[in-house]
Amino acid sequence: QVQLVESGGGSVQAGESLRLACRTSGINFKIHRMGWYRQAPGKQRDFVAAISSDGSTNYTDTVKARFTISRNNAWNTVYLQMISLSVEDTAVYYCQTSYTSRNCWGRGPHVTVSS
């Protein structure tokens, strides 16, 4: 059974930082591409960042230079370091991977940024 368990959400002021973590089980983590998505209130779920098994990364334009995705294969965990947060970053953040051709999601920590 694949499980993605996120942690690290919360409420911060604009300009502050947060780090999200997603610990996985049930998959051979080191070979999986891992992603972060977010869903703002009333909007669709959007791609934020991803990291491949070889460590290569990609980001949506709105978070480049502010967010950093990383992974620790020994801990089966992927991270999303977020700095210079703005009100527009307020959303539920979901960890994602694919397994047997289907998407697997975590429950999603809330990130609330106030001005």
PDB file of C-alpha atoms in Angstrom:
ATOM      1  CA  GLN A   1       0.000   0.000   0.000  1.00  0.00           C
ATOM      2  CA  VAL A   2       1.425   3.332  -1.092  1.00  0.00           C
ATOM      3  CA  GLN A   3       1.322   6.056   1.524  1.00  0.00           C
ATOM      4  CA  LEU A   4       2.398   9.678   1.270  1.00  0.00           C
ATOM      5  CA  VAL A   5       2.355  11.523   4.576  1.00  0.00           C
ATOM      6  CA  GLU A   6       3.022  15.240   4.519  1.00  0.00           C
ATOM      7  CA  SER A   7       4.028  17.495   7.358  1.00  0.00           C
ATOM      8  CA  GLY A   8       5.149  21.071   7.877  1.00  0.00           C
ATOM      9  CA  GLY A   9       2.175  23.183   6.860  1.00  0.00           C
ATOM     10  CA  GLY A  10       0.948  26.096   8.903  1.00  0.00           C
ATOM     11  CA  SER A  11       0.190  29.791   9.032  1.00  0.00           C
ATOM     12  CA  VAL A  12       2.890  32.394   8.423  1.00  0.00           C
ATOM     13  CA  GLN A  13       3.255  36.060   7.578  1.00  0.00           C
ATOM     14  CA  ALA A  14       4.183  37.213   4.094  1.00  0.00           C
ATOM     15  CA  GLY A  15       7.925  37.046   3.585  1.00  0.00           C
ATOM     16  CA  GLU A  16       8.418  34.141   5.953  1.00  0.00           C
ATOM     17  CA  SER A  17       9.446  30.588   5.164  1.00  0.00           C
ATOM     18  CA  LEU A  18       8.123  27.063   5.582  1.00  0.00           C
ATOM     19  CA  ARG A  19       9.424  23.612   4.782  1.00  0.00           C
ATOM     20  CA  LEU A  20       7.096  20.817   3.809  1.00  0.00           C
ATOM     21  CA  ALA A  21       8.072  17.171   4.045  1.00  0.00           C
ATOM     22  CA  CYS A  22       6.479  14.104   2.521  1.00  0.00           C
ATOM     23  CA  ARG A  23       7.476  10.728   3.825  1.00  0.00           C
ATOM     24  CA  THR A  24       6.582   7.767   1.651  1.00  0.00           C
ATOM     25  CA  SER A  25       6.098   4.062   2.145  1.00  0.00           C
ATOM     26  CA  GLY A  26       5.068   1.202  -0.098  1.00  0.00           C
ATOM     27  CA  ILE A  27       7.230   2.291  -3.041  1.00  0.00           C
ATOM     28  CA  ASN A  28      10.849   1.967  -4.066  1.00  0.00           C
ATOM     29  CA  PHE A  29      11.287   5.654  -3.364  1.00  0.00           C
ATOM     30  CA  LYS A  30      14.690   6.175  -4.968  1.00  0.00           C
ATOM     31  CA  ILE A  31      13.403   5.351  -8.462  1.00  0.00           C
ATOM     32  CA  HIS A  32      10.288   7.513  -8.282  1.00  0.00           C
ATOM     33  CA  ARG A  33       9.812  11.006  -9.591  1.00  0.00           C
ATOM     34  CA  MET A  34       8.201  13.026  -6.802  1.00  0.00           C
ATOM     35  CA  GLY A  35       6.105  16.138  -7.142  1.00  0.00           C
ATOM     36  CA  TRP A  36       4.397  18.862  -5.179  1.00  0.00           C
ATOM     37  CA  TYR A  37       1.095  20.358  -6.277  1.00  0.00           C
ATOM     38  CA  ARG A  38      -1.128  22.948  -4.661  1.00  0.00           C
ATOM     39  CA  GLN A  39      -4.760  23.881  -4.714  1.00  0.00           C
ATOM     40  CA  ALA A  40      -5.826  27.360  -3.705  1.00  0.00           C
ATOM     41  CA  PRO A  41      -9.377  27.951  -2.482  1.00  0.00           C
ATOM     42  CA  GLY A  42     -11.803  27.783  -5.381  1.00  0.00           C
ATOM     43  CA  LYS A  43      -9.122  26.851  -7.909  1.00  0.00           C
ATOM     44  CA  GLN A  44      -7.833  23.725  -9.598  1.00  0.00           C
ATOM     45  CA  ARG A  45      -4.874  21.735  -8.380  1.00  0.00           C
ATOM     46  CA  ASP A  46      -1.691  23.027 -10.025  1.00  0.00           C
ATOM     47  CA  PHE A  47       1.836  21.741 -10.432  1.00  0.00           C
ATOM     48  CA  VAL A  48       4.451  23.372  -8.206  1.00  0.00           C
ATOM     49  CA  ALA A  49       7.687  21.389  -8.453  1.00  0.00           C
ATOM     50  CA  ALA A  50       9.079  17.957  -9.188  1.00  0.00           C
ATOM     51  CA  ILE A  51      12.288  16.049  -8.665  1.00  0.00           C
ATOM     52  CA  SER A  52      13.342  13.033 -10.665  1.00  0.00           C
ATOM     53  CA  SER A  53      15.204   9.982  -9.462  1.00  0.00           C
ATOM     54  CA  ASP A  54      18.449  11.479 -10.777  1.00  0.00           C
ATOM     55  CA  GLY A  55      17.883  14.672  -8.789  1.00  0.00           C
ATOM     56  CA  SER A  56      16.904  16.900 -11.682  1.00  0.00           C
ATOM     57  CA  THR A  57      14.219  19.403 -10.803  1.00  0.00           C
ATOM     58  CA  ASN A  58      11.632  21.598 -12.432  1.00  0.00           C
ATOM     59  CA  TYR A  59       9.349  24.308 -11.110  1.00  0.00           C
ATOM     60  CA  THR A  60       6.383  26.313 -12.150  1.00  0.00           C
ATOM     61  CA  ASP A  61       7.445  29.825 -13.029  1.00  0.00           C
ATOM     62  CA  THR A  62       5.699  31.509 -10.105  1.00  0.00           C
ATOM     63  CA  VAL A  63       7.849  29.706  -7.508  1.00  0.00           C
ATOM     64  CA  LYS A  64      11.242  29.607  -9.225  1.00  0.00           C
ATOM     65  CA  ALA A  65      13.982  31.145  -7.048  1.00  0.00           C
ATOM     66  CA  ARG A  66      11.692  30.952  -3.998  1.00  0.00           C
ATOM     67  CA  PHE A  67      10.928  27.232  -3.646  1.00  0.00           C
ATOM     68  CA  THR A  68      13.385  24.362  -3.602  1.00  0.00           C
ATOM     69  CA  ILE A  69      12.438  20.714  -3.928  1.00  0.00           C
ATOM     70  CA  SER A  70      14.842  18.103  -2.623  1.00  0.00           C
ATOM     71  CA  ARG A  71      14.843  14.461  -1.649  1.00  0.00           C
ATOM     72  CA  ASN A  72      16.496  12.179   0.869  1.00  0.00           C
ATOM     73  CA  ASN A  73      16.442   8.638  -0.462  1.00  0.00           C
ATOM     74  CA  ALA A  74      17.660   7.201   2.829  1.00  0.00           C
ATOM     75  CA  TRP A  75      14.552   8.605   4.508  1.00  0.00           C
ATOM     76  CA  ASN A  76      12.131   8.033   1.595  1.00  0.00           C
ATOM     77  CA  THR A  77      11.234  11.696   1.946  1.00  0.00           C
ATOM     78  CA  VAL A  78      10.802  14.626  -0.396  1.00  0.00           C
ATOM     79  CA  TYR A  79      10.914  18.222   0.802  1.00  0.00           C
ATOM     80  CA  LEU A  80       9.683  21.573  -0.403  1.00  0.00           C
ATOM     81  CA  GLN A  81      11.514  24.535   1.066  1.00  0.00           C
ATOM     82  CA  MET A  82       9.539  27.721   0.558  1.00  0.00           C
ATOM     83  CA  ILE A  83      10.934  31.188   1.178  1.00  0.00           C
ATOM     84  CA  SER A  84       9.578  34.696   0.640  1.00  0.00           C
ATOM     85  CA  LEU A  85       6.056  33.396   0.884  1.00  0.00           C
ATOM     86  CA  SER A  86       3.248  35.598  -0.353  1.00  0.00           C
ATOM     87  CA  VAL A  87      -0.493  35.613   0.108  1.00  0.00           C
ATOM     88  CA  GLU A  88      -0.767  34.033  -3.352  1.00  0.00           C
ATOM     89  CA  ASP A  89       1.010  30.929  -2.042  1.00  0.00           C
ATOM     90  CA  THR A  90      -1.903  30.149   0.267  1.00  0.00           C
ATOM     91  CA  ALA A  91      -3.140  26.689  -0.683  1.00  0.00           C
ATOM     92  CA  VAL A  92      -3.347  23.060   0.238  1.00  0.00           C
ATOM     93  CA  TYR A  93      -0.075  21.447  -0.820  1.00  0.00           C
ATOM     94  CA  TYR A  94      -0.093  17.856  -2.039  1.00  0.00           C
ATOM     95  CA  CYS A  95       2.766  15.431  -2.409  1.00  0.00           C
ATOM     96  CA  GLN A  96       2.445  13.247  -5.509  1.00  0.00           C
ATOM     97  CA  THR A  97       3.985  10.289  -7.230  1.00  0.00           C
ATOM     98  CA  SER A  98       2.928   7.765  -9.827  1.00  0.00           C
ATOM     99  CA  TYR A  99       2.610   4.083  -9.069  1.00  0.00           C
ATOM    100  CA  THR A 100       1.362   1.430 -11.475  1.00  0.00           C
ATOM    101  CA  SER A 101       0.301   4.196 -13.859  1.00  0.00           C
ATOM    102  CA  ARG A 102      -1.900   6.004 -11.371  1.00  0.00           C
ATOM    103  CA  ASN A 103      -1.319   9.123  -9.344  1.00  0.00           C
ATOM    104  CA  CYS A 104      -0.911   8.785  -5.616  1.00  0.00           C
ATOM    105  CA  TRP A 105      -1.506  11.775  -3.364  1.00  0.00           C
ATOM    106  CA  GLY A 106      -0.959  12.741   0.198  1.00  0.00           C
ATOM    107  CA  ARG A 107      -3.695  14.337   2.275  1.00  0.00           C
ATOM    108  CA  GLY A 108      -2.248  17.801   1.842  1.00  0.00           C
ATOM    109  CA  PRO A 109      -1.079  20.218   4.547  1.00  0.00           C
ATOM    110  CA  HIS A 110      -2.577  23.694   4.548  1.00  0.00           C
ATOM    111  CA  VAL A 111      -0.286  26.632   4.014  1.00  0.00           C
ATOM    112  CA  THR A 112      -1.798  29.989   4.905  1.00  0.00           C
ATOM    113  CA  VAL A 113       0.119  33.187   4.264  1.00  0.00           C
ATOM    114  CA  SER A 114      -1.234  36.422   5.651  1.00  0.00           C
ATOM    115  CA  SER A 115      -0.169  39.958   4.839  1.00  0.00           C
TER     116      SER A 115
END
